[in-house]
CSV table of C-alpha atoms in Angstrom, one decimal:
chain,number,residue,atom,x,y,z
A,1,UNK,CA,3.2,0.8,14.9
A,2,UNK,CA,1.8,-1.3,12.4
A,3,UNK,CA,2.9,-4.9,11.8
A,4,UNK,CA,4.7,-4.7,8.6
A,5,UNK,CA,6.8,-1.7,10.4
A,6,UNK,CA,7.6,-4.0,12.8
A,7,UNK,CA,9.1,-6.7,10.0
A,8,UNK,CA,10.9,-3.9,8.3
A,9,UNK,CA,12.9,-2.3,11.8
A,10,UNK,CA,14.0,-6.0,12.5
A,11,UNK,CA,15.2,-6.2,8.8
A,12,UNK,CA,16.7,-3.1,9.8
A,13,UNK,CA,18.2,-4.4,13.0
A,14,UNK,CA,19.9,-7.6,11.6
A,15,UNK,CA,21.1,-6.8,8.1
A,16,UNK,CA,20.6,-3.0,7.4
A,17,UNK,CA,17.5,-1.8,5.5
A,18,UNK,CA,17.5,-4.0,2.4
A,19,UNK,CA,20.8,-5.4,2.6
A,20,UNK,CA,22.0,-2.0,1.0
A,21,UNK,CA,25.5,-1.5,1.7
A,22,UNK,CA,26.7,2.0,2.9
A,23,UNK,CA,28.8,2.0,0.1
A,24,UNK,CA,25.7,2.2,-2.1
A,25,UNK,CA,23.9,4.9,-0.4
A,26,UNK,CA,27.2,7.2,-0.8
A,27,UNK,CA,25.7,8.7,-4.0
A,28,UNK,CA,22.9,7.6,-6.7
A,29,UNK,CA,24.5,7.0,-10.3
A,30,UNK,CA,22.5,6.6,-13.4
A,31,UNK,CA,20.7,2.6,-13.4
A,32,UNK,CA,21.7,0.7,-16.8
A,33,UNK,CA,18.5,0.4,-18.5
A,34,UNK,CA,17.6,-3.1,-19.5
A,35,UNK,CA,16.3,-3.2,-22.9
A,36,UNK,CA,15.5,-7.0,-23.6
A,37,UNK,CA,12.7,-7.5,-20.8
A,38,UNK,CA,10.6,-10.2,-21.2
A,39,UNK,CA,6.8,-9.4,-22.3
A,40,UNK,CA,4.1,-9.5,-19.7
A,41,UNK,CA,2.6,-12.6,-18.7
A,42,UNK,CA,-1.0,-11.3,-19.2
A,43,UNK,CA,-2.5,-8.6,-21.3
A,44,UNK,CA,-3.5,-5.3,-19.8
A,45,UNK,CA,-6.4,-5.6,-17.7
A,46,UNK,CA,-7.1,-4.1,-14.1
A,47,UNK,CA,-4.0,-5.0,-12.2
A,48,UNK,CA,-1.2,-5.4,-15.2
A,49,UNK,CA,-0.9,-2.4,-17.0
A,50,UNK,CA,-2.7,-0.2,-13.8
A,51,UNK,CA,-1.5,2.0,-11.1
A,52,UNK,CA,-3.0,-0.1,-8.1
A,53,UNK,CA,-2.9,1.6,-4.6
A,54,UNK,CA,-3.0,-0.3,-1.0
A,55,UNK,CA,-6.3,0.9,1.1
A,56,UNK,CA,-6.5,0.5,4.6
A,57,UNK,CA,-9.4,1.9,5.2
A,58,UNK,CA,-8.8,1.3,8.9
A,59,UNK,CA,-9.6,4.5,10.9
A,60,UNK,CA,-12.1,5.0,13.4
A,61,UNK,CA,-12.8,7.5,16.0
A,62,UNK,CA,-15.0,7.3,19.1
A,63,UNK,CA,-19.0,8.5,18.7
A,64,UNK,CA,-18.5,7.4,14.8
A,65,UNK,CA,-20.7,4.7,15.0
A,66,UNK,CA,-18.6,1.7,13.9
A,67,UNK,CA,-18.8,-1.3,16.1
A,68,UNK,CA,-15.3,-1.2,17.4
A,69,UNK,CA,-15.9,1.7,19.0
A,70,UNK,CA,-12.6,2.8,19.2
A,71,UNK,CA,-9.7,5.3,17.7
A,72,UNK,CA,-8.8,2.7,15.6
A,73,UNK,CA,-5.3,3.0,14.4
A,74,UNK,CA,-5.4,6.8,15.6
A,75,UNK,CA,-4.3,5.8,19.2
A,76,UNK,CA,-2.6,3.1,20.8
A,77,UNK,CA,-4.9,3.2,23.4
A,78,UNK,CA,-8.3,3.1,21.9
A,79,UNK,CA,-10.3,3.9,24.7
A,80,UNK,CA,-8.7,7.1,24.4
A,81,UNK,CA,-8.4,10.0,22.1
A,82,UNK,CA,-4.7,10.3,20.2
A,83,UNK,CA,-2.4,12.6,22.0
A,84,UNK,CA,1.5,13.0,22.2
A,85,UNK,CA,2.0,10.0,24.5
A,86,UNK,CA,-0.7,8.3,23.2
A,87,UNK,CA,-0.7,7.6,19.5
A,88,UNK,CA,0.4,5.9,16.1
A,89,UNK,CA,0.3,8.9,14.3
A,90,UNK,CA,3.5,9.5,12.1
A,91,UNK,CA,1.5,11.7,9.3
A,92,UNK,CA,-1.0,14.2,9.5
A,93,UNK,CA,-3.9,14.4,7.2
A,94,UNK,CA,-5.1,17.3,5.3
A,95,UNK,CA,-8.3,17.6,6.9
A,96,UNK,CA,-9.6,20.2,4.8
A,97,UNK,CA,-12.6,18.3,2.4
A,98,UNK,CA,-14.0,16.2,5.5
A,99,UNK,CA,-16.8,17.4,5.7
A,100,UNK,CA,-16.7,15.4,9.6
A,101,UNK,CA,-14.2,15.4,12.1
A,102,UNK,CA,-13.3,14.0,15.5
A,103,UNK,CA,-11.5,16.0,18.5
A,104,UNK,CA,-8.2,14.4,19.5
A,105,UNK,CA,-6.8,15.4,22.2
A,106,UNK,CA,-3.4,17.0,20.8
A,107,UNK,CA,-3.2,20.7,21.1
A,108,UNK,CA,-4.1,23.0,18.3
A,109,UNK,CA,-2.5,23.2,14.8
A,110,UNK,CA,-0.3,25.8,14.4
A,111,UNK,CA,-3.0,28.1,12.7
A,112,UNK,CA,-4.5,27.3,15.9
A,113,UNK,CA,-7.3,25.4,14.9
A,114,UNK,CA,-8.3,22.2,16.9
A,115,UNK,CA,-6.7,19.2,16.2
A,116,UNK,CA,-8.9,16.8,14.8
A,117,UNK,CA,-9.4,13.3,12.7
A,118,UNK,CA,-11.3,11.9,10.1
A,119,UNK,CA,-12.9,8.7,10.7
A,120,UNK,CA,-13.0,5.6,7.7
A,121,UNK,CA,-16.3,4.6,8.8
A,122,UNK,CA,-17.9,7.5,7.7
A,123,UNK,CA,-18.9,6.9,4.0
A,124,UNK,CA,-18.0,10.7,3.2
A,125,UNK,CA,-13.9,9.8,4.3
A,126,UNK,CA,-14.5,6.9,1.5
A,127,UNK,CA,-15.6,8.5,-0.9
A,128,UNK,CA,-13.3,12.0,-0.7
A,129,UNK,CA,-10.7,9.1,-0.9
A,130,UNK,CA,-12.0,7.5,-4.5
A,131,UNK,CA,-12.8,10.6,-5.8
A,132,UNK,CA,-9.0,11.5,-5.3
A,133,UNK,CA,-8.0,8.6,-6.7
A,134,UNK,CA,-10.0,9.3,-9.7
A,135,UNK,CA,-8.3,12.9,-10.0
A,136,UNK,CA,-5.3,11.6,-10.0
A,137,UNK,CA,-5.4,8.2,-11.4
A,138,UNK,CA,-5.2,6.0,-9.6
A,139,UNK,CA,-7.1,2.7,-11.2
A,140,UNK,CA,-7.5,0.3,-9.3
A,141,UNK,CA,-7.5,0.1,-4.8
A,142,UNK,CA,-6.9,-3.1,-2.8
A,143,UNK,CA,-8.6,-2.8,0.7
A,144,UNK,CA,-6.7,-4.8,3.1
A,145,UNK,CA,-8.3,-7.2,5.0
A,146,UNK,CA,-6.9,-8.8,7.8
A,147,UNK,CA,-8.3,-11.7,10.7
A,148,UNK,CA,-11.8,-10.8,10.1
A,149,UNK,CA,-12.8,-13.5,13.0
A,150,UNK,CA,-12.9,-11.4,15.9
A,151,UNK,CA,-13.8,-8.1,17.3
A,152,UNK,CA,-12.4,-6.1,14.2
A,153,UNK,CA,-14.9,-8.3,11.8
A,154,UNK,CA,-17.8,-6.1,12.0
A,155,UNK,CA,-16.3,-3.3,11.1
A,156,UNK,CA,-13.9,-4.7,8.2
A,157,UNK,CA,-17.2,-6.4,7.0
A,158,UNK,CA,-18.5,-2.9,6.9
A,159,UNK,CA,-15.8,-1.2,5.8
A,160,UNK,CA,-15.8,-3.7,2.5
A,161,UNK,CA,-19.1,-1.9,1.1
A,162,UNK,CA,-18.3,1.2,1.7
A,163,UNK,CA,-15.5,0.4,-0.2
A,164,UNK,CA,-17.2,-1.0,-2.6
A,165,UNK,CA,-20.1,2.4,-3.0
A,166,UNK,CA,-17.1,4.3,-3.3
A,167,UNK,CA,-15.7,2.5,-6.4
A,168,UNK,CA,-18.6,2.0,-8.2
A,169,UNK,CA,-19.4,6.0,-7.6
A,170,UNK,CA,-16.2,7.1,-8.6
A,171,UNK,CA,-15.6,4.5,-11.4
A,172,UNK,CA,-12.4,2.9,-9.8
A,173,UNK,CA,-11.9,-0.8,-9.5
A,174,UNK,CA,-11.0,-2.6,-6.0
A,175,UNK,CA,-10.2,-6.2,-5.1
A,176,UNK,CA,-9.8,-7.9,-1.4
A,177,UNK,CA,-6.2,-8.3,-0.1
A,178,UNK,CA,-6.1,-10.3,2.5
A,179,UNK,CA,-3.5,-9.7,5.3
A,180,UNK,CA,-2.9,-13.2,7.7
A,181,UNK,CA,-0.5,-11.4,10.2
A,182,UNK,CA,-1.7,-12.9,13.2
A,183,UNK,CA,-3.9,-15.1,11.8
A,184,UNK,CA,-3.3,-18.5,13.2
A,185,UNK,CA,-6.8,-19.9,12.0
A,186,UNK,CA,-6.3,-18.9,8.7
A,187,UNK,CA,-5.6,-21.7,6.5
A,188,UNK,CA,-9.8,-22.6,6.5
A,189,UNK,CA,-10.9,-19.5,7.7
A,190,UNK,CA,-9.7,-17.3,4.8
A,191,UNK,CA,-11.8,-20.1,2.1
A,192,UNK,CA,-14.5,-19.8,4.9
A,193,UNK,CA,-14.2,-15.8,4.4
A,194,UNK,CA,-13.9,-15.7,0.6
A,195,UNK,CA,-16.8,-17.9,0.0
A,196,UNK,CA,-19.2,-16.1,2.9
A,197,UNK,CA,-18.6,-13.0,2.7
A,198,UNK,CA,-16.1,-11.6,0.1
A,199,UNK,CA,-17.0,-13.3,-3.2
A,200,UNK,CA,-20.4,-11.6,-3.1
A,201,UNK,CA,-18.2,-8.3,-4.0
A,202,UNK,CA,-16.8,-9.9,-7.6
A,203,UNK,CA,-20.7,-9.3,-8.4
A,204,UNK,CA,-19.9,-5.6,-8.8
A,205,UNK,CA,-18.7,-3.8,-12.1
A,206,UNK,CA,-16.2,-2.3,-9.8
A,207,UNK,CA,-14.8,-5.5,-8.8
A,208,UNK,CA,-11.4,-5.6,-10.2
A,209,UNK,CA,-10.5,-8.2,-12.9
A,210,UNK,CA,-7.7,-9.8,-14.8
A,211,UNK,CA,-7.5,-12.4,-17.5
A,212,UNK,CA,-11.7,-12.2,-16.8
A,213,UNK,CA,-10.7,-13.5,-13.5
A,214,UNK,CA,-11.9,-11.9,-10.1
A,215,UNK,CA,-8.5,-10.8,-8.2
A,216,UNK,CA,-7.4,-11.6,-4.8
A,217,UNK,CA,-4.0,-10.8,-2.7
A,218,UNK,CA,-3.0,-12.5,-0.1
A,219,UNK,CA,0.1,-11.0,1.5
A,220,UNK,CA,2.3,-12.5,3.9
A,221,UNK,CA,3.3,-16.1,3.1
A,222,UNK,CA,6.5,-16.8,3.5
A,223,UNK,CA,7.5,-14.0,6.0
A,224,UNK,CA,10.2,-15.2,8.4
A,225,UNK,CA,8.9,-13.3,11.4
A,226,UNK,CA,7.2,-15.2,13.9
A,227,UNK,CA,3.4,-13.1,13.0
A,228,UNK,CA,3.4,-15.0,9.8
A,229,UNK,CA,4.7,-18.7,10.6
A,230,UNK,CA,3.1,-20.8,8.5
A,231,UNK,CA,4.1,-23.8,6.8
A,232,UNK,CA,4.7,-24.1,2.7
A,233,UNK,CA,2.1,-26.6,2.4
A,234,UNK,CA,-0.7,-24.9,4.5
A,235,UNK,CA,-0.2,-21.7,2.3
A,236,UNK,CA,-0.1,-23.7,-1.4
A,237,UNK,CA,-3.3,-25.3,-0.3
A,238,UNK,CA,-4.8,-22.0,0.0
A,239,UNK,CA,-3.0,-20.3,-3.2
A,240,UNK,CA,-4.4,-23.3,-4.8
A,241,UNK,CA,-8.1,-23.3,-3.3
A,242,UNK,CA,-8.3,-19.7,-4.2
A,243,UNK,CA,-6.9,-20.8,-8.2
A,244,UNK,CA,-9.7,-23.4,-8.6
A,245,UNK,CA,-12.3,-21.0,-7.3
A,246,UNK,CA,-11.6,-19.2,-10.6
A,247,UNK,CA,-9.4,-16.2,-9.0
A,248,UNK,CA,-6.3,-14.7,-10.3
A,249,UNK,CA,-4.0,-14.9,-7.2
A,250,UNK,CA,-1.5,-11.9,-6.3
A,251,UNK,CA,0.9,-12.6,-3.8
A,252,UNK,CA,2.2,-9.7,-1.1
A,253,UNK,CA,6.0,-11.5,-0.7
A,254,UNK,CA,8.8,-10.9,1.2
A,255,UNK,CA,11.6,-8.6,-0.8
A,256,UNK,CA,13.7,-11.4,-0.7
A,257,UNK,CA,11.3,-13.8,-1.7
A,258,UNK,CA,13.3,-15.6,-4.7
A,259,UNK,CA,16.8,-16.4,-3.0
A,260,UNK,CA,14.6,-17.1,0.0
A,261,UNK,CA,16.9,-15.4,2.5
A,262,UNK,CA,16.5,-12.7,5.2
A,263,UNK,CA,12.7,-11.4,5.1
A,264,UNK,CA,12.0,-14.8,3.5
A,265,UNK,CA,11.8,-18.3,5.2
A,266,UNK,CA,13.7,-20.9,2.4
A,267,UNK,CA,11.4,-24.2,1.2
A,268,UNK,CA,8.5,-21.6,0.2
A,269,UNK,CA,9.6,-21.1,-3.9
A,270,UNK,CA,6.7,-23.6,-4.6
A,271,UNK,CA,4.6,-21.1,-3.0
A,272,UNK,CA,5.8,-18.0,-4.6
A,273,UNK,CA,5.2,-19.5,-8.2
A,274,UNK,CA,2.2,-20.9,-7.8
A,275,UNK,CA,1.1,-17.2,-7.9
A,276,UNK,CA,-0.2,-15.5,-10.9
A,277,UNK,CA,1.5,-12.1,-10.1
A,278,UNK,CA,4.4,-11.7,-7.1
A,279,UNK,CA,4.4,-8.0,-5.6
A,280,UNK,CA,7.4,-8.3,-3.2
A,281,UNK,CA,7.0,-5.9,-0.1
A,282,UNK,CA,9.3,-2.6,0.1
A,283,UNK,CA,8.4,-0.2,2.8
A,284,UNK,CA,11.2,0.3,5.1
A,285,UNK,CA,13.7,-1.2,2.6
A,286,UNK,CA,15.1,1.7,0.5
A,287,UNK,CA,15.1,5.7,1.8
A,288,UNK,CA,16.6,7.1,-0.8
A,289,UNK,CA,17.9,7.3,-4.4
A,290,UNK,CA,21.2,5.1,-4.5
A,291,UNK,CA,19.2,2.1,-2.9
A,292,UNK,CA,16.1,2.2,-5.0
A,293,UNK,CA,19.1,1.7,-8.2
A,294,UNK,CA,20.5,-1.2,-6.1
A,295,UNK,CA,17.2,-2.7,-5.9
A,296,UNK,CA,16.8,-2.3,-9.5
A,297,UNK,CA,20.1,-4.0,-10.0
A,298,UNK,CA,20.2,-7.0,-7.3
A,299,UNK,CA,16.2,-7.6,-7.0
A,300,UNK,CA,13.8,-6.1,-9.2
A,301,UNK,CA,15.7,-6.9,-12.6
A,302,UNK,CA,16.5,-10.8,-11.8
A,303,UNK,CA,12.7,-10.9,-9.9
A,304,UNK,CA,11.0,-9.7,-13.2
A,305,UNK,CA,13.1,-12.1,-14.9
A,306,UNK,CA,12.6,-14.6,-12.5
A,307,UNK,CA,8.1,-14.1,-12.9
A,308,UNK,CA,8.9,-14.1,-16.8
A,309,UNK,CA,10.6,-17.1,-16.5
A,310,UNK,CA,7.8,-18.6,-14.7
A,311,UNK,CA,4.6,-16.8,-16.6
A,312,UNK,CA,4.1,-15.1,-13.5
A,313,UNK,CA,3.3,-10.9,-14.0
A,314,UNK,CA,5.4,-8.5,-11.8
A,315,UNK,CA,4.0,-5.7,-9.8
A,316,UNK,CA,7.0,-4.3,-7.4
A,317,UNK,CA,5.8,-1.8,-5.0
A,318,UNK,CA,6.3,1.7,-5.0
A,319,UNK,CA,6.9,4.2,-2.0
A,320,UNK,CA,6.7,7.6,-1.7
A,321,UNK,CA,9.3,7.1,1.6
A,322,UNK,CA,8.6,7.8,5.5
A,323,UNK,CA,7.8,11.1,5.8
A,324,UNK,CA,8.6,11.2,9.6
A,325,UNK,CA,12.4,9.4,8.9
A,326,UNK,CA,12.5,12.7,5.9
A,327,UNK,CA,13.6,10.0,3.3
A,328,UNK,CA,10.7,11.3,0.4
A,329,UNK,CA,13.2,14.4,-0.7
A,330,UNK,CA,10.3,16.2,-2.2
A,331,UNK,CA,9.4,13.1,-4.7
A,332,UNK,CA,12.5,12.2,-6.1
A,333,UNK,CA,12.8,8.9,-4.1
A,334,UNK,CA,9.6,8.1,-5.7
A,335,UNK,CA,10.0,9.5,-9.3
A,336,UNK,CA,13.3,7.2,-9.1
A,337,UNK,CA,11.2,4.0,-8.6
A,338,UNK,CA,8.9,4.8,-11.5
A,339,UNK,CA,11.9,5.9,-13.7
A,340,UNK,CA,13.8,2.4,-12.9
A,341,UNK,CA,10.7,0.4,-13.0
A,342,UNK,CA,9.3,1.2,-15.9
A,343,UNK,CA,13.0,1.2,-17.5
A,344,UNK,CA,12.9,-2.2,-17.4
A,345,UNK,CA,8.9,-3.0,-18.6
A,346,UNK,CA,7.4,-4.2,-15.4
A,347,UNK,CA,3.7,-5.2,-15.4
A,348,UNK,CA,2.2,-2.5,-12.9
A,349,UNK,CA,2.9,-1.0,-9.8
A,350,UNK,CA,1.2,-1.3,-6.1
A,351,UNK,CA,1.7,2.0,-4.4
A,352,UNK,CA,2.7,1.5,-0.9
A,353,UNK,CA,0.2,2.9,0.7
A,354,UNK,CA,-2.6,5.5,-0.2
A,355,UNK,CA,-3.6,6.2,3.5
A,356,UNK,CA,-1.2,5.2,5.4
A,357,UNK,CA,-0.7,7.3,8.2
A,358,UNK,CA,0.5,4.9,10.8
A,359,UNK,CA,4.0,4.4,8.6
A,360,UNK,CA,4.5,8.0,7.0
A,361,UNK,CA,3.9,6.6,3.7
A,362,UNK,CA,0.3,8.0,2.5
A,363,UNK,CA,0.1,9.8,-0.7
A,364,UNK,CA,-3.3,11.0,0.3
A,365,UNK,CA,-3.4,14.5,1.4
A,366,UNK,CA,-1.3,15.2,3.8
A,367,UNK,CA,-0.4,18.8,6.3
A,368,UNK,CA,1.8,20.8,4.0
A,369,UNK,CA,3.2,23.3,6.8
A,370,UNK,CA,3.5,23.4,10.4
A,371,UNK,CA,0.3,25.1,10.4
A,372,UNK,CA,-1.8,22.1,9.5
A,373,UNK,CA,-0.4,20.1,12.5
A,374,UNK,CA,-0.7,20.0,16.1
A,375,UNK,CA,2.2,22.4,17.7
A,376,UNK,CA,5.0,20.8,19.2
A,377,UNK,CA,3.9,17.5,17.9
A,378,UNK,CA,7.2,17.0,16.2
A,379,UNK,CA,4.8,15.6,13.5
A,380,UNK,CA,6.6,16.7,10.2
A,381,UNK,CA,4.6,18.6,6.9
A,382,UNK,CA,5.1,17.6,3.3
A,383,UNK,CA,7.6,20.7,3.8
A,384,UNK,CA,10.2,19.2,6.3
A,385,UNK,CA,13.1,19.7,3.8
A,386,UNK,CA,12.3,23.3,3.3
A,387,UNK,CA,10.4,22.7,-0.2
A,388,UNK,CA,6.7,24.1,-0.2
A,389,UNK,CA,4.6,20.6,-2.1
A,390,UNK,CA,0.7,20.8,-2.1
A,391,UNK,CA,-1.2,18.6,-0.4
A,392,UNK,CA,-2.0,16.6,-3.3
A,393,UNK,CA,1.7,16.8,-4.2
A,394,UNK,CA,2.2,13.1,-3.8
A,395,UNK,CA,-1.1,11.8,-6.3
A,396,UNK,CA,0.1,14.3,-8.5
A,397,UNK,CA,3.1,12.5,-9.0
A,398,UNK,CA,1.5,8.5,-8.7
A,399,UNK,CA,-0.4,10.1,-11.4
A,400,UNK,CA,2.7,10.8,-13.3
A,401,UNK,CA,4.3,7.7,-12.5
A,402,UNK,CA,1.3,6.1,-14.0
A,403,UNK,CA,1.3,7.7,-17.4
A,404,UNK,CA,4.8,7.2,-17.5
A,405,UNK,CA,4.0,3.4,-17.3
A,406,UNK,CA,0.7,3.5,-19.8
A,407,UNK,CA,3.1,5.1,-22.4
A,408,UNK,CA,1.0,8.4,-21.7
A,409,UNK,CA,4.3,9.8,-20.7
A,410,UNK,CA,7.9,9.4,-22.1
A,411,UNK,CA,10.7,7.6,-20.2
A,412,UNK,CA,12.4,10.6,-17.8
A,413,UNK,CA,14.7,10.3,-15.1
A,414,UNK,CA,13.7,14.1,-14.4
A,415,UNK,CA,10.5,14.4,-12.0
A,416,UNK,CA,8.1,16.7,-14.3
A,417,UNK,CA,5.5,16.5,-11.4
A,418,UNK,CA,6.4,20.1,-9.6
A,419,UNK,CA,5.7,20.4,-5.8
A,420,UNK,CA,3.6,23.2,-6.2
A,421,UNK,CA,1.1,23.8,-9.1
């Protein structure tokens, strides 16, 4: 379980994913669309205007080579190859165009193949993974980086220039987002990072930028679960710090970042402002139709308003919806999120996440029947509501979702991205 699934069940726990009512999820009704919205704060560049996708780039297997030396998000025991009672596996990859792979020890797929993983480290995985986002659109990737001070450094060092190959081969842009769950060190540590390590990158072509600015995220601040407890003032400073090195600063928020309630600690709207774009956090908030047109209504029409209001650019987040909890409906959930979102003129969307197979919510290729994986896993296929999708189904429709926003596409509540081409 990864640590932002952890905020999201205790959001769950205590007030019901979201806040939604069940009175709202009793049936989805056509969002008013706002027509007046407020133009962007910045002109199109490589984050405002752009499809962005979250990277975690955070696989590893044993006998890869990396330095941790460990299945590496595959298993919660790392010492160990995944299995059924020991793993953190809620999707299965389409393993077909890795060209290496990694016995785990499930049993065999249902075509009865062996059950095995692809590694991050491996410079192929990264650049199979750019070269779908370039098929399908996808401009721009921010690679997560999270406490780099410590035995996963190495490897996340690494893993930033493969990243960074990868984009310049397959002409994509990519930008450091720094995670501090966990990070009690961070406040000098993360300008210590930047200015060591990280800034280097901005030297690339591929390095994503915005107002002719270098970008960085930082997600977390402002998170009222004890992983994140940091003060106000510590995480200005460092919004700040990164402003005057020249940056444009994104920040990862809580959902409820501007009344500063439930996911959001109050005292931090100093914070949130002094950010140049707000991308509030939404996996494990919404799993189907009805809530993502409450959101529109009660968060993301007053946040874009709010960010107008402030010359701050929105960029909500996107989901295509746990695949494991069957909340994705064969892409509807998702096509309802672009269809709101660019209803009412937001400035780009953040895909939550490309590979994200700890949570269920990858939209990189992913097993489309029970024949791509493991037997009696319980591990559910793209076609666990009985529809048949590809397993490029789901960057099909980002890819839709993107041209929709670019103007490529005309405003439709009706998915034209079909399952299966």
């Amino acid at each position: 379980m990864s640590r932002r699934t952890v905020i999201a069940s205790a959001l769950a726990a205590t007030a019901g994913i979201g806040g939604i009512t069940a009175a709202a999820q009793a049936g989805a009704t056509e969002p008013r669309r706002r027509t007046d919205a407020a133009p962007a704060a910045s002109p199109v560049g490589d984050v405002v205007g752009k499809i962005t996708v979250g990277y975690q780039g955070w696989f590893a297997c044993k006998g890869d080579g990396a330095p941790i030396n460990s299945w590496w998000h595959w298993s919660q025991n790392g010492g160990q190859p995944p299995s059924p009672s020991n793993t953190t596996i809620a999707s299965w990859p389409d393993m077909k165009e890795y060209t290496r792979s990694y016995p785990t020890a499930y049993g065999n797929l249902g075509n009865g193949q062996q059950a095995a993983l692809f590694s991050s480290w491996d410079q192929q995985t990264v650049d199979t993974h750019f070269r779908w986002m370039r098929e399908n659109n996808c401009d721009t990737a921010a690679l997560q980086r999270f406490n780099p001070v410590g035995g996963e450094g190495p490897t996340r060092d690494a893993m930033a220039a493969k990243v960074r190959q990868s984009a310049e081969t397959y002409g994509r842009k990519f930008y450091i987002m720094y995670d501090v769950s966990g990070w009690t060190s961070m406040q000098q540590q993360i300008k210590d990072d930047w200015t060591s390590k990280m800034k280097a990158y901005t030297s690339s072509g591929a390095y994503a930028k915005q107002n002719g600015k270098p970008v960085v995220c930082i997600w977390g601040f402002g998170f009222s679960d004890p992983g994140r407890d940091f003060q106000a003032a510590a995480c200005l400073d460092v919004v700040n710090w990164f402003k005057s090195q020249g940056c444009y600063v994104i920040g990862g928020v809580p959902t409820h970042w501007r009344a500063g309630t439930d996911d959001s600690r109050p005292g931090f709207s100093d914070v949130y402002h002094a950010f140049n774009m707000i991308s509030p956090w939404m996996v494990g908030r919404i799993s189907n139709v009805s809530q993502a047109d409450q959101f529109l209504r009660d968060l993301n029409t007053p946040d874009l308003a709010d960010c107008a209001a402030h010359g701050i650019d929105y960029q909500p987040c996107v989901i295509p919806g746990d695949l494991q909890s069957r909340a994705r409906a064969h892409g509807d959930l998702m096509w309802r999120q672009f269809y709101n979102l660019v209803g009412i003129k937001v400035q780009g969307f953040y895909i939550s996440m490309f590979d994200e197979f700890n949570e269920g919510n990858q939209i990189a290729k992913t097993a489309e029947t029970g024949a791509d994986v493991p037997a009696g896993s319980g591990i559910f296929a793209l076609d666990e509501d009985g529809t048949s999708c590809s397993s490029d189904y789901y960057l099909r429709l980002t890819s839709d979702g993107g041209r929709m926003l670019k103007g490529q596409l005309a405003l439709t509540a009706t998915r034209p991205t079909k399952p299966r081409v």
